Coordinates of C-alpha atoms and ligand atoms in Angstrom, one line a residue:
Chain A
M283 CA 67.9 38.4 -15.2
S284 CA 69.9 36.9 -18.1
L285 CA 70.1 38.6 -21.4
L286 CA 68.9 36.3 -24.1
T287 CA 69.6 37.4 -27.6
L288 CA 67.8 35.2 -30.1
P289 CA 68.0 35.2 -33.9
S290 CA 65.0 36.4 -35.8
N291 CA 63.1 34.6 -38.5
R292 CA 64.6 37.0 -41.0
E293 CA 67.9 35.1 -40.8
E294 CA 67.9 32.3 -43.3
G295 CA 68.9 29.5 -40.9
W296 CA 66.1 30.5 -38.6
R297 CA 63.3 31.2 -41.0
W298 CA 61.1 28.3 -39.8
S299 CA 62.0 28.5 -36.1
D300 CA 59.8 29.5 -33.2
L301 CA 62.0 30.4 -30.3
S302 CA 59.3 32.5 -28.6
A303 CA 59.0 30.2 -25.6
L304 CA 62.7 30.5 -24.7
P305 CA 62.8 33.8 -22.8
Q306 CA 60.0 32.6 -20.5
L307 CA 61.6 29.2 -19.9
S308 CA 64.8 31.0 -19.1
E309 CA 63.3 32.9 -16.3
R310 CA 61.4 30.0 -14.7
E311 CA 62.6 28.1 -11.6
P312 CA 63.1 24.4 -12.1
T313 CA 60.8 22.2 -10.1
G314 CA 63.6 19.6 -9.6
R315 CA 61.0 16.8 -9.8
V316 CA 62.6 13.7 -11.3
P317 CA 60.4 10.8 -12.3
T318 CA 61.2 7.6 -10.5
D319 CA 61.0 5.6 -13.7
L320 CA 63.8 6.9 -16.0
P321 CA 63.9 5.9 -19.7
W322 CA 67.1 3.7 -19.4
I323 CA 67.4 1.2 -22.1
A324 CA 67.8 -2.3 -20.8
C325 CA 70.9 -3.7 -22.3
E326 CA 72.5 -7.1 -22.2
R327 CA 75.9 -5.4 -21.7
E328 CA 75.3 -2.6 -19.2
G329 CA 77.5 0.4 -19.8
P330 CA 78.1 3.7 -18.1
R331 CA 75.0 5.7 -17.1
L332 CA 74.8 9.4 -16.5
L333 CA 71.8 11.2 -15.2
F334 CA 71.7 15.0 -15.6
V335 CA 68.9 16.9 -13.8
D336 CA 68.6 20.4 -15.1
G337 CA 72.1 20.2 -16.5
R338 CA 73.7 18.9 -13.3
L339 CA 75.0 15.4 -12.8
D340 CA 73.1 13.3 -10.2
E341 CA 76.1 11.3 -8.9
T342 CA 74.0 8.9 -6.8
R343 CA 72.2 7.7 -9.9
S344 CA 75.1 7.7 -12.3
R345 CA 77.9 5.3 -13.1
L346 CA 80.5 7.3 -15.0
G347 CA 82.9 4.6 -16.4
P348 CA 85.3 6.4 -18.7
V349 CA 83.1 9.5 -18.9
E350 CA 84.5 12.6 -17.1
I351 CA 82.7 15.7 -15.8
G352 CA 84.3 19.1 -15.9
P353 CA 85.5 21.7 -18.4
V354 CA 85.2 20.7 -22.0
D355 CA 87.1 21.9 -25.0
V356 CA 84.5 22.8 -27.6
T357 CA 84.2 25.7 -29.8
A358 CA 81.2 27.5 -28.7
S359 CA 81.0 29.0 -32.1
D360 CA 78.9 32.0 -32.9
H361 CA 75.7 29.9 -32.9
P362 CA 73.2 31.9 -30.9
L363 CA 72.1 28.9 -28.8
A364 CA 75.4 27.0 -28.7
R365 CA 77.3 29.9 -27.2
L366 CA 74.9 29.7 -24.2
A367 CA 75.8 26.1 -23.6
G368 CA 79.0 27.0 -21.7
R369 CA 82.2 25.2 -21.4
S370 CA 81.6 22.6 -18.9
G371 CA 79.7 19.3 -19.0
W372 CA 80.6 15.7 -19.8
R373 CA 83.5 14.4 -21.8
L374 CA 84.3 11.0 -23.3
R375 CA 87.9 10.7 -24.5
L376 CA 88.9 7.2 -25.6
G377 CA 92.5 6.3 -26.3
L378 CA 93.9 4.2 -29.2
D379 CA 91.7 1.2 -29.9
H380 CA 89.6 1.7 -26.8
A381 CA 85.9 1.1 -26.4
P382 CA 83.7 1.5 -23.3
H383 CA 82.0 -1.6 -22.0
G384 CA 78.5 -1.4 -23.4
L385 CA 76.2 1.4 -24.4
V386 CA 76.9 4.8 -22.8
Q387 CA 73.5 6.1 -21.7
I388 CA 72.8 9.7 -20.7
V389 CA 69.4 10.8 -19.5
H390 CA 68.7 14.5 -19.3
V391 CA 65.8 15.6 -17.2
S392 CA 64.8 19.2 -17.6
T393 CA 62.4 20.2 -14.8
G394 CA 60.8 23.3 -16.1
A395 CA 63.5 25.9 -16.5
A396 CA 66.4 26.4 -18.8
D397 CA 69.6 24.3 -18.5
H398 CA 72.7 24.5 -20.6
L399 CA 75.4 21.8 -21.0
A400 CA 78.3 21.1 -23.2
A401 CA 79.9 17.8 -24.1
Q402 CA 83.0 16.6 -25.8
I403 CA 83.6 13.3 -27.5
E404 CA 87.0 12.5 -28.7
L405 CA 87.9 9.1 -30.1
D406 CA 91.5 8.3 -30.8
V407 CA 92.6 6.0 -33.6
D408 CA 90.4 2.9 -34.0
A409 CA 88.4 3.7 -30.8
Q410 CA 84.7 2.9 -30.8
A411 CA 81.7 4.1 -28.8
S412 CA 78.0 4.0 -28.9
I413 CA 76.1 6.7 -26.9
C414 CA 72.4 7.2 -26.4
E415 CA 71.1 10.4 -25.0
T416 CA 67.5 10.6 -23.9
F417 CA 65.8 13.9 -23.1
I418 CA 62.7 14.1 -20.9
G419 CA 60.9 16.8 -18.8
E420 CA 59.4 20.1 -19.5
G421 CA 62.1 22.8 -19.5
W422 CA 64.5 24.0 -22.1
A423 CA 67.5 21.7 -22.5
N424 CA 70.2 23.4 -24.5
R425 CA 73.2 21.3 -25.6
L426 CA 76.4 21.7 -27.5
T427 CA 78.4 18.6 -28.4
G428 CA 81.9 18.7 -29.9
I429 CA 82.9 15.5 -31.7
R430 CA 86.4 14.6 -32.9
L431 CA 86.9 11.2 -34.5
F432 CA 90.5 10.2 -35.4
K433 CA 91.5 7.7 -38.0
G434 CA 89.4 4.6 -38.2
S435 CA 87.3 5.4 -35.1
R436 CA 83.6 4.9 -34.9
L437 CA 80.9 6.7 -33.1
M438 CA 77.2 5.9 -33.0
L439 CA 75.2 8.7 -31.3
S440 CA 71.5 8.2 -30.9
R441 CA 69.2 10.7 -29.4
R442 CA 65.6 10.4 -28.1
L443 CA 64.0 13.7 -27.8
L444 CA 61.0 12.8 -25.6
G445 CA 60.4 16.0 -23.5
A446 CA 56.7 16.3 -22.6
S447 CA 56.8 20.0 -23.3
G448 CA 59.3 22.9 -23.4
F449 CA 62.2 23.0 -25.8
I450 CA 65.3 21.0 -26.7
S451 CA 68.1 22.5 -28.7
Q452 CA 71.1 20.5 -29.8
V453 CA 74.1 21.7 -31.7
D454 CA 76.7 19.3 -32.9
H455 CA 80.1 20.2 -34.3
A456 CA 81.9 17.2 -35.6
Q457 CA 85.2 16.5 -37.4
V458 CA 85.4 13.0 -38.9
G459 CA 88.9 11.8 -39.7
Q460 CA 90.3 9.4 -42.2
G461 CA 88.2 6.3 -42.5
A462 CA 86.3 7.2 -39.4
S463 CA 82.6 6.8 -39.1
L464 CA 80.0 9.0 -37.4
V465 CA 76.3 8.0 -37.3
V466 CA 73.9 10.4 -35.6
A467 CA 70.3 9.2 -35.3
S468 CA 67.6 11.2 -33.6
L469 CA 64.0 10.7 -32.9
A470 CA 61.7 13.5 -31.7
A471 CA 58.6 11.8 -30.3
G472 CA 57.5 13.8 -27.3
G473 CA 55.5 17.0 -26.9
T474 CA 58.5 19.3 -26.9
D475 CA 59.6 21.7 -29.6
T476 CA 63.1 21.0 -30.9
R477 CA 65.9 22.7 -32.8
L478 CA 68.7 20.5 -34.1
D479 CA 71.8 21.8 -35.7
G480 CA 74.6 19.7 -37.1
H481 CA 77.9 20.6 -38.7
Y482 CA 79.5 17.4 -39.7
A483 CA 82.9 17.8 -41.5
L484 CA 84.5 14.9 -43.2
D485 CA 88.1 16.0 -42.7
G486 CA 89.9 12.8 -43.5
E487 CA 89.9 10.7 -46.6
A488 CA 87.2 8.1 -47.0
A489 CA 85.4 9.3 -43.9
Y490 CA 81.7 8.4 -43.3
A491 CA 79.0 10.5 -41.8
E492 CA 75.4 9.9 -41.4
A493 CA 72.5 11.9 -40.0
S494 CA 69.2 10.0 -39.8
S495 CA 66.2 11.5 -38.0
A496 CA 62.6 10.9 -37.5
L497 CA 60.6 14.0 -36.3
L498 CA 57.0 13.5 -35.1
A499 CA 54.9 16.5 -34.4
R500 CA 51.3 17.1 -33.5
G501 CA 49.2 19.9 -31.9
R502 CA 51.1 23.1 -32.4
Q503 CA 54.5 21.5 -32.0
R504 CA 57.5 22.5 -34.0
H505 CA 60.6 20.6 -35.0
D506 CA 63.3 22.5 -36.8
A507 CA 66.6 21.1 -38.1
N508 CA 69.5 22.6 -39.9
V509 CA 72.3 20.3 -40.9
V510 CA 75.4 20.7 -43.0
V511 CA 77.6 17.9 -44.1
R512 CA 80.9 19.1 -45.5
H513 CA 83.1 16.9 -47.6
A514 CA 86.6 18.4 -47.3
M515 CA 88.6 15.4 -48.4
P516 CA 88.3 12.8 -51.2
S517 CA 86.3 9.6 -51.1
G518 CA 84.0 10.5 -48.3
V519 CA 80.5 9.0 -48.0
S520 CA 77.6 10.8 -46.3
R521 CA 74.0 9.9 -45.8
Q522 CA 71.2 12.1 -44.6
V523 CA 67.8 10.5 -44.1
W524 CA 65.1 12.7 -42.6
R525 CA 61.6 11.6 -42.1
S526 CA 59.1 14.3 -40.8
V527 CA 55.6 13.6 -39.7
A528 CA 53.2 16.4 -38.9
D529 CA 49.7 16.2 -37.7
D530 CA 47.1 18.9 -36.6
R531 CA 48.7 22.3 -36.8
A532 CA 52.2 21.1 -36.2
A533 CA 55.3 22.0 -38.4
C534 CA 58.5 20.1 -39.2
S535 CA 61.2 21.9 -41.0
V536 CA 64.4 20.4 -42.3
A537 CA 67.2 22.3 -44.1
A538 CA 70.0 19.9 -45.1
R539 CA 73.0 20.8 -47.1
V540 CA 75.8 18.8 -48.6
E541 CA 79.0 20.7 -49.4
V542 CA 81.7 19.2 -51.5
A543 CA 85.1 21.1 -51.4
R544 CA 87.1 21.4 -54.6
H545 CA 89.5 18.5 -54.1
A546 CA 87.0 16.2 -52.3
Q547 CA 86.8 14.0 -55.4
K548 CA 85.0 10.7 -55.4
T549 CA 82.6 12.0 -52.8
D550 CA 79.4 10.0 -52.5
G551 CA 76.7 12.0 -50.8
E552 CA 73.1 11.1 -50.5
Q553 CA 70.3 13.1 -49.0
S554 CA 66.7 12.0 -48.6
L555 CA 64.2 14.4 -47.0
K556 CA 60.6 13.1 -46.8
G557 CA 57.6 14.6 -45.2
L558 CA 54.3 13.0 -44.3
L559 CA 51.3 15.2 -43.6
L560 CA 48.7 13.5 -41.3
A561 CA 46.5 16.6 -41.6
R562 CA 46.0 19.3 -44.2
S563 CA 46.5 21.9 -41.5
A564 CA 50.0 20.7 -40.7
T565 CA 53.2 22.0 -42.4
I566 CA 56.3 20.4 -43.7
N567 CA 59.2 22.4 -44.9
A568 CA 62.1 20.8 -46.7
K569 CA 65.1 22.5 -48.1
P570 CA 67.7 20.2 -49.6
E571 CA 70.8 21.8 -50.8
L572 CA 73.9 20.7 -52.7
E573 CA 77.0 22.8 -53.1
I574 CA 79.6 21.0 -55.1
F575 CA 83.0 22.3 -56.2
A576 CA 84.5 19.0 -57.2
D577 CA 83.8 17.4 -60.5
D578 CA 84.0 13.7 -59.9
V579 CA 81.3 13.2 -57.3
K580 CA 78.1 11.2 -56.9
C581 CA 75.5 13.2 -55.0
A582 CA 71.8 12.5 -54.9
H583 CA 69.2 14.5 -53.2
G584 CA 65.5 14.4 -53.1
A585 CA 62.7 15.9 -51.1
T586 CA 59.1 14.8 -51.1
V587 CA 56.1 15.7 -49.1
G588 CA 52.9 13.6 -49.2
E589 CA 50.0 12.2 -47.4
L590 CA 49.2 8.7 -46.4
D591 CA 48.4 6.5 -49.4
R592 CA 44.6 6.3 -49.6
N593 CA 44.7 3.0 -51.4
A594 CA 46.9 1.5 -48.7
L595 CA 44.5 2.8 -46.0
F596 CA 41.5 1.2 -47.8
Y597 CA 43.4 -2.0 -48.4
L598 CA 44.3 -2.2 -44.7
G599 CA 40.7 -1.3 -43.8
S600 CA 39.3 -4.1 -46.0
R601 CA 41.5 -6.5 -44.1
G602 CA 40.0 -5.4 -40.8
V603 CA 42.5 -2.8 -39.6
S604 CA 40.9 0.3 -38.0
P605 CA 41.7 3.7 -39.4
D606 CA 43.9 4.7 -36.4
E607 CA 45.8 1.5 -36.5
A608 CA 46.2 1.7 -40.3
R609 CA 47.6 5.2 -40.0
A610 CA 50.0 4.2 -37.3
L611 CA 51.2 1.2 -39.3
L612 CA 51.8 3.3 -42.4
T613 CA 53.4 6.1 -40.5
R614 CA 55.7 3.6 -38.7
A615 CA 56.7 2.3 -42.1
F616 CA 57.4 5.8 -43.2
V617 CA 59.8 6.6 -40.4
A618 CA 61.5 3.1 -40.6
D619 CA 63.8 4.4 -43.3
A620 CA 65.5 6.6 -40.7
L621 CA 65.2 4.3 -37.7
D622 CA 66.3 1.1 -39.3
R623 CA 69.8 2.7 -39.8
I624 CA 70.4 2.3 -36.0
G625 CA 72.8 -0.5 -35.6
E626 CA 72.2 -1.8 -32.1
E627 CA 69.0 -3.8 -31.8
E628 CA 68.4 -2.7 -28.2
V629 CA 68.6 1.0 -29.1
K630 CA 66.5 0.5 -32.2
A631 CA 63.8 -1.3 -30.2
A632 CA 63.7 1.6 -27.8
F633 CA 63.2 4.0 -30.6
Y634 CA 60.4 2.0 -32.1
A635 CA 58.8 1.8 -28.6
D636 CA 59.0 5.6 -28.4
V637 CA 57.2 5.8 -31.7
E638 CA 54.4 3.5 -30.4
T639 CA 54.1 5.6 -27.3
W640 CA 53.7 8.7 -29.5
F641 CA 50.9 7.0 -31.4
A642 CA 49.2 5.9 -28.2
G643 CA 49.3 9.5 -27.0
R644 CA 46.7 10.6 -29.5
Chain B
M119 CA 23.7 -14.0 -46.1
L120 CA 24.2 -11.0 -48.4
K121 CA 21.2 -9.2 -49.8
I122 CA 21.6 -6.4 -52.3
D123 CA 18.5 -4.5 -53.2
N124 CA 18.1 -2.0 -56.0
L125 CA 21.6 -0.7 -55.4
H126 CA 22.5 2.6 -57.1
A127 CA 26.0 4.1 -56.6
T128 CA 28.0 7.0 -58.0
V129 CA 31.8 7.5 -58.3
D130 CA 32.7 11.2 -58.3
D131 CA 29.1 12.0 -58.8
K132 CA 29.0 9.8 -61.9
P133 CA 26.3 7.1 -61.7
I134 CA 27.8 3.7 -62.2
L135 CA 25.6 1.2 -60.5
K136 CA 22.0 1.6 -61.6
G137 CA 19.8 -0.7 -59.6
I138 CA 21.5 -4.0 -58.7
S139 CA 19.6 -6.7 -56.8
L140 CA 21.2 -9.9 -55.8
A141 CA 20.7 -12.3 -52.9
I142 CA 23.5 -14.7 -51.9
N143 CA 22.8 -17.5 -49.4
A144 CA 25.2 -19.4 -47.3
G145 CA 26.8 -22.3 -49.2
E146 CA 26.4 -20.5 -52.6
I147 CA 29.0 -19.3 -55.1
H148 CA 27.8 -16.6 -57.5
A149 CA 29.8 -15.6 -60.5
V150 CA 29.5 -12.1 -62.0
M151 CA 30.7 -11.6 -65.5
G152 CA 30.4 -8.6 -67.7
P153 CA 32.2 -6.3 -70.2
N154 CA 35.0 -3.9 -69.2
G155 CA 33.7 -0.8 -67.5
S156 CA 30.3 -2.4 -66.6
G157 CA 30.7 -1.7 -62.9
K158 CA 32.0 -5.0 -61.5
S159 CA 34.8 -3.5 -59.5
T160 CA 32.6 -0.6 -58.5
L161 CA 30.2 -3.2 -57.0
S162 CA 32.9 -4.8 -55.1
Y163 CA 34.2 -1.5 -53.8
V164 CA 30.7 -0.4 -52.7
L165 CA 30.2 -3.6 -50.9
A166 CA 33.6 -3.2 -49.1
G167 CA 32.9 0.4 -48.3
R168 CA 35.6 2.2 -50.2
P169 CA 35.7 6.0 -49.6
G170 CA 34.5 8.0 -52.6
Y171 CA 31.9 5.5 -53.6
A172 CA 28.5 6.9 -52.7
V173 CA 25.3 4.8 -52.5
T174 CA 22.4 7.0 -53.7
E175 CA 19.6 4.4 -53.5
G176 CA 18.9 0.9 -52.4
S177 CA 20.2 -1.2 -49.5
V178 CA 22.7 -3.9 -48.7
T179 CA 22.4 -6.2 -45.7
L180 CA 24.7 -8.9 -44.3
D181 CA 22.8 -11.4 -42.1
G182 CA 20.0 -8.8 -42.0
E183 CA 22.3 -6.0 -40.7
D184 CA 22.7 -2.8 -42.7
L185 CA 26.2 -3.2 -44.3
L186 CA 26.3 0.3 -45.7
E187 CA 26.5 1.9 -42.2
L188 CA 29.7 0.1 -41.4
D189 CA 33.3 1.2 -42.0
P190 CA 35.5 -1.1 -44.1
H191 CA 37.2 -2.6 -41.1
E192 CA 33.9 -3.3 -39.4
R193 CA 32.7 -5.1 -42.5
A194 CA 35.8 -7.2 -42.4
A195 CA 35.2 -8.0 -38.8
K196 CA 31.7 -9.2 -39.8
G197 CA 33.4 -11.7 -42.1
M198 CA 33.6 -9.9 -45.4
F199 CA 36.7 -10.2 -47.5
L200 CA 37.5 -8.3 -50.8
G201 CA 40.0 -9.8 -53.1
F202 CA 41.4 -6.9 -55.1
Q203 CA 41.6 -6.7 -58.9
Y204 CA 44.7 -4.6 -58.3
P205 CA 46.2 -5.5 -55.0
V206 CA 48.0 -2.5 -53.3
E207 CA 51.7 -2.3 -52.6
I208 CA 52.7 -1.1 -49.1
P209 CA 56.4 -0.5 -48.9
G210 CA 57.9 -0.8 -45.4
V211 CA 55.1 -3.0 -44.0
S212 CA 55.8 -6.8 -44.4
N213 CA 53.1 -9.2 -45.4
V214 CA 53.5 -11.0 -42.2
Q215 CA 53.2 -7.8 -40.1
F216 CA 50.2 -6.6 -42.2
L217 CA 48.3 -9.9 -41.9
R218 CA 49.0 -10.4 -38.2
T219 CA 47.8 -6.8 -37.5
A220 CA 44.7 -7.5 -39.6
L221 CA 43.9 -10.9 -38.2
N222 CA 44.3 -9.8 -34.6
A223 CA 42.3 -6.6 -35.2
Q224 CA 39.4 -8.8 -36.5
R225 CA 39.7 -11.2 -33.7
R226 CA 39.7 -8.4 -31.1
A227 CA 36.6 -6.9 -32.8
R228 CA 34.9 -10.3 -32.4
G229 CA 36.0 -10.7 -28.8
E230 CA 38.3 -13.5 -29.7
A231 CA 41.8 -14.0 -28.3
E232 CA 44.7 -12.7 -30.4
L233 CA 47.2 -15.0 -31.9
S234 CA 50.8 -15.0 -30.6
A235 CA 53.6 -14.4 -33.1
G236 CA 54.4 -18.1 -33.2
E237 CA 50.8 -19.2 -33.7
F238 CA 50.3 -16.7 -36.4
L239 CA 53.5 -17.8 -38.3
R240 CA 52.3 -21.4 -38.3
V241 CA 49.0 -20.4 -39.9
A242 CA 50.7 -18.1 -42.3
R243 CA 53.2 -20.8 -43.4
E244 CA 50.4 -23.3 -43.9
Q245 CA 48.5 -20.9 -46.2
A246 CA 51.5 -19.6 -48.1
D247 CA 52.6 -23.3 -48.8
A248 CA 49.1 -24.1 -50.1
L249 CA 49.5 -21.3 -52.6
D250 CA 53.1 -21.8 -53.5
L251 CA 54.3 -18.5 -52.0
S252 CA 57.5 -18.8 -50.0
M253 CA 57.8 -17.4 -46.5
D254 CA 60.6 -15.3 -47.8
M255 CA 58.1 -13.5 -49.9
M256 CA 55.8 -13.2 -47.0
K257 CA 58.5 -11.3 -45.1
R258 CA 58.9 -8.7 -47.9
G259 CA 56.8 -5.5 -48.1
V260 CA 53.1 -6.1 -48.9
N261 CA 53.0 -6.9 -52.6
V262 CA 56.2 -5.0 -53.2
G263 CA 58.1 -6.4 -56.1
F264 CA 55.5 -9.1 -56.6
S265 CA 54.5 -10.1 -60.1
G266 CA 50.9 -9.8 -61.2
G267 CA 50.3 -13.5 -60.5
E268 CA 52.1 -13.4 -57.2
K269 CA 49.9 -10.6 -56.0
K270 CA 46.8 -12.6 -56.8
R271 CA 48.1 -15.6 -55.1
N272 CA 49.0 -13.4 -52.1
E273 CA 45.3 -12.3 -52.0
M274 CA 44.4 -15.9 -51.6
V275 CA 47.0 -16.5 -48.9
Q276 CA 45.4 -13.5 -47.1
M277 CA 42.0 -15.0 -47.5
G278 CA 43.2 -18.3 -46.2
I279 CA 44.7 -16.7 -43.1
I280 CA 41.7 -14.4 -42.4
D281 CA 39.2 -17.2 -43.2
P282 CA 36.2 -15.0 -44.0
R283 CA 32.5 -16.0 -44.3
L284 CA 31.9 -13.9 -47.4
A285 CA 34.4 -13.4 -50.1
I286 CA 34.1 -10.9 -53.0
L287 CA 36.8 -11.8 -55.4
D288 CA 37.4 -9.3 -58.2
E289 CA 39.2 -10.9 -61.1
T290 CA 41.4 -13.0 -58.9
D291 CA 42.1 -15.1 -62.0
S292 CA 43.4 -12.4 -64.3
G293 CA 47.1 -12.3 -64.7
L294 CA 47.5 -16.0 -63.7
D295 CA 49.2 -18.6 -65.7
I296 CA 47.5 -22.0 -66.2
D297 CA 49.2 -23.7 -63.2
A298 CA 48.6 -20.7 -60.9
L299 CA 45.0 -20.6 -62.0
R300 CA 44.5 -24.1 -60.8
V301 CA 46.3 -23.4 -57.5
V302 CA 44.2 -20.3 -56.9
G303 CA 40.9 -22.0 -58.0
Q304 CA 41.6 -24.9 -55.7
G305 CA 42.5 -22.4 -53.0
I306 CA 39.1 -20.8 -53.3
N307 CA 37.3 -24.1 -53.1
R308 CA 39.4 -25.2 -50.1
I309 CA 38.9 -22.0 -48.2
M310 CA 35.4 -21.0 -49.2
R311 CA 33.4 -24.0 -50.4
K312 CA 31.6 -24.6 -47.1
P313 CA 28.0 -24.6 -46.1
D314 CA 28.3 -21.5 -43.9
K315 CA 30.3 -19.5 -46.4
A316 CA 29.5 -17.7 -49.7
V317 CA 31.4 -16.2 -52.6
L318 CA 30.8 -13.5 -55.2
L319 CA 33.2 -14.3 -57.9
I320 CA 33.9 -11.6 -60.5
T321 CA 35.6 -13.0 -63.6
H322 CA 35.9 -12.7 -67.4
Y323 CA 36.9 -16.2 -68.0
E324 CA 35.1 -19.5 -68.0
R325 CA 38.3 -21.3 -67.1
L326 CA 38.2 -20.3 -63.5
L327 CA 34.5 -21.4 -63.4
E328 CA 35.5 -24.9 -64.5
I329 CA 37.5 -25.2 -61.2
V330 CA 35.3 -23.1 -58.9
E331 CA 31.9 -24.2 -60.1
P332 CA 29.3 -21.5 -59.5
D333 CA 25.8 -22.1 -58.5
F334 CA 24.6 -19.0 -60.2
V335 CA 26.0 -16.7 -63.0
H336 CA 25.0 -13.1 -63.5
V337 CA 25.8 -10.8 -66.3
L338 CA 26.5 -7.2 -65.4
A339 CA 26.3 -4.6 -68.1
G340 CA 25.9 -0.8 -67.9
G341 CA 25.5 -1.0 -64.1
R342 CA 22.7 -3.5 -64.1
I343 CA 22.3 -7.2 -63.9
V344 CA 21.0 -8.0 -67.4
R345 CA 20.8 -11.8 -67.0
S346 CA 21.0 -14.4 -64.4
G347 CA 21.2 -18.2 -64.8
G348 CA 23.0 -21.4 -63.9
P349 CA 26.5 -22.4 -64.8
E350 CA 25.4 -22.9 -68.5
L351 CA 25.2 -19.1 -68.8
A352 CA 29.0 -18.9 -68.6
H353 CA 29.4 -21.3 -71.5
E354 CA 26.9 -19.3 -73.6
L355 CA 28.9 -16.1 -72.9
E356 CA 32.2 -17.9 -73.7
R357 CA 30.6 -18.8 -77.1
E358 CA 28.7 -15.6 -78.0
G359 CA 30.3 -12.8 -76.0
Y360 CA 28.6 -10.0 -74.2
G361 CA 27.5 -8.1 -77.3
A362 CA 23.9 -9.4 -77.7
M363 CA 23.2 -9.3 -74.0
A364 CA 24.6 -5.8 -73.4
E365 CA 22.5 -4.6 -76.3
A366 CA 19.4 -6.2 -75.0
A367 CA 19.9 -4.4 -71.7
A368 CA 20.5 -1.0 -73.3
Ligands
ATP258 N1 37.0 7.6 -60.0 C1 36.2 7.5 -61.1 N2 35.7 8.6 -61.7 C2 34.9 8.4 -62.8 N3 34.6 7.3 -63.3 C3 35.0 6.2 -62.8 C4 35.9 6.2 -61.6 N4 36.2 4.9 -61.3 C5 35.5 4.1 -62.2 N5 34.9 4.9 -63.1 C6 34.1 4.4 -64.2 O1 33.1 3.5 -63.7 C7 32.9 2.5 -64.7 C8 32.9 1.1 -64.1 O2 34.2 0.8 -63.7 P1 34.6 -0.6 -63.0 O3 36.0 -0.5 -62.6 O4 33.6 -0.9 -62.0 O5 34.4 -1.6 -64.2 P2 34.7 -3.1 -64.3 O6 33.4 -3.8 -64.7 O7 35.3 -3.6 -63.1 O8 35.7 -3.2 -65.5 P3 36.9 -4.2 -65.8 O9 36.4 -5.4 -66.4 O10 37.7 -3.5 -66.8 O11 37.7 -4.4 -64.5 C9 33.9 2.7 -65.8 O12 33.3 3.4 -66.9 C10 34.9 3.6 -65.2 O13 35.5 4.4 -66.1
MG259 MG1 37.2 -4.3 -62.6

């Protein structure tokens, strides 16, 4: 039996978490059942594909390309979930000016138990990659991803958290170098609970980092995110766009912080946390934070929580749109702020299709 | 087509409509005029089924069917259209998306085939052209950043696309410049002046009624219809104001 030490709600970073399902999931046996239809995104330019079943690569259904499997060099940190992720998994290291052919797709199927996996992404000067990870199944998928972007490199990392039940935890540790760009976009639109942690450090001048997420929750689901963007060098730009939607008795919680170090002058940091309550019994928690030690910075943050606009609902109704369809249309518009930031059309379309599936699941 | 009988309604428990009776037949255009706060918009909202507006007495039927039992979207599917005095802005939803969703929802409800994206865009372009709204504007968020007059013209574009049988138009002429007034008035005639259609036209100004000539004019004051007549009643109001009539009703 594994010893699982989990943080308590008394710790500030975990005050809104509910990890109570994890001990049980850790002791379950995986069923190993993998659906025949996997949520690959059809792409004009087919890139590498990796299928992980319960944290293990299914070689017969994978095409690695430049991705390697083996030990990875990530700091496990003292994060209580990240340190369980171990030190082996997948690794994408791209040399100077390299880019994989097409979108790198990774599907994680978690078949009912707990699986842990680490990953390392390292892009050398001017390298580029776009990676889309999709999580399905009903276990606990626990992930740690170390990201290192050297000068001028660009990484687009999109994640679809679609597990039918269970838990998905994801911890990112990223260092973004001079003029490099990191965009992380996530969508939680399944039945699973989630916990997302991100530590994005802008370590080089004029670096760019963005975290955009749409979290959809219903029933008694919980999504819980804790993100820190740290501007360590001058002229960095960061964007955080979080859109939370909670129905029934569900809860979405987002704590997002922007830190600006003393000499990180000319920082431009924006943070927008918005919540939409589809039912009075649902909960949205938002905690935007700015910690600024430089004087010449432009930082904006805002947090709002509201309900669907009644006037808009009636306007739509008067034009013949049913209440369910009207709610879906307005909710889709609400999360669009986050999803429209995804650059690749094929990935964006997949995200929107996931949102539709979520609405259809009512 | 529409039969309103002794309609009483409250808003937030406050009585606003105090016994309105009105019958509108196919092929007719009825104008409703009346001072600010007399209940004109309230009447239009009650007819369209806006939440928060409670009918306390009386009945409304559309083609003999109880209208008050239906949800707003069901009333729309039966052919009713409300032109809003204050059209609503919906950021993040484009006019095109909004209208295609609406039109197809109505067509589904009536058992008709949905329009493809291409077919819909052709209809939308035709109607937008007729009202001098560019397709660029139609691709923007619903009414977002539209001027007052553009919002009203957009209501008419919507009416043209949806092609209702019964239109209740709440001050569609307010906020329009003289040229736009003509465009909108002609739009109403083009879309609604048909033997199988009817219009309830709420307005403060005779000018619109010179373009869209009503068959009947009613004066609403204090939640009641205090006078009904032919088009000449509008001229009389233009000359003499509501004062005398509203007093007579009180
Ligand atoms: N939510 C509400 N709560 C209380 N009173 C209301 C509410 N909405 C409307 N009223 C009142 O109902 C009355 C009728 O309003 P309504 O908007 O129907 O008038 P109107 O005839 O359309 O006026 P206008 O010509 O200014 O558009 C007004 O006295 C108004 O203040
Ligand atoms: Mg009014």
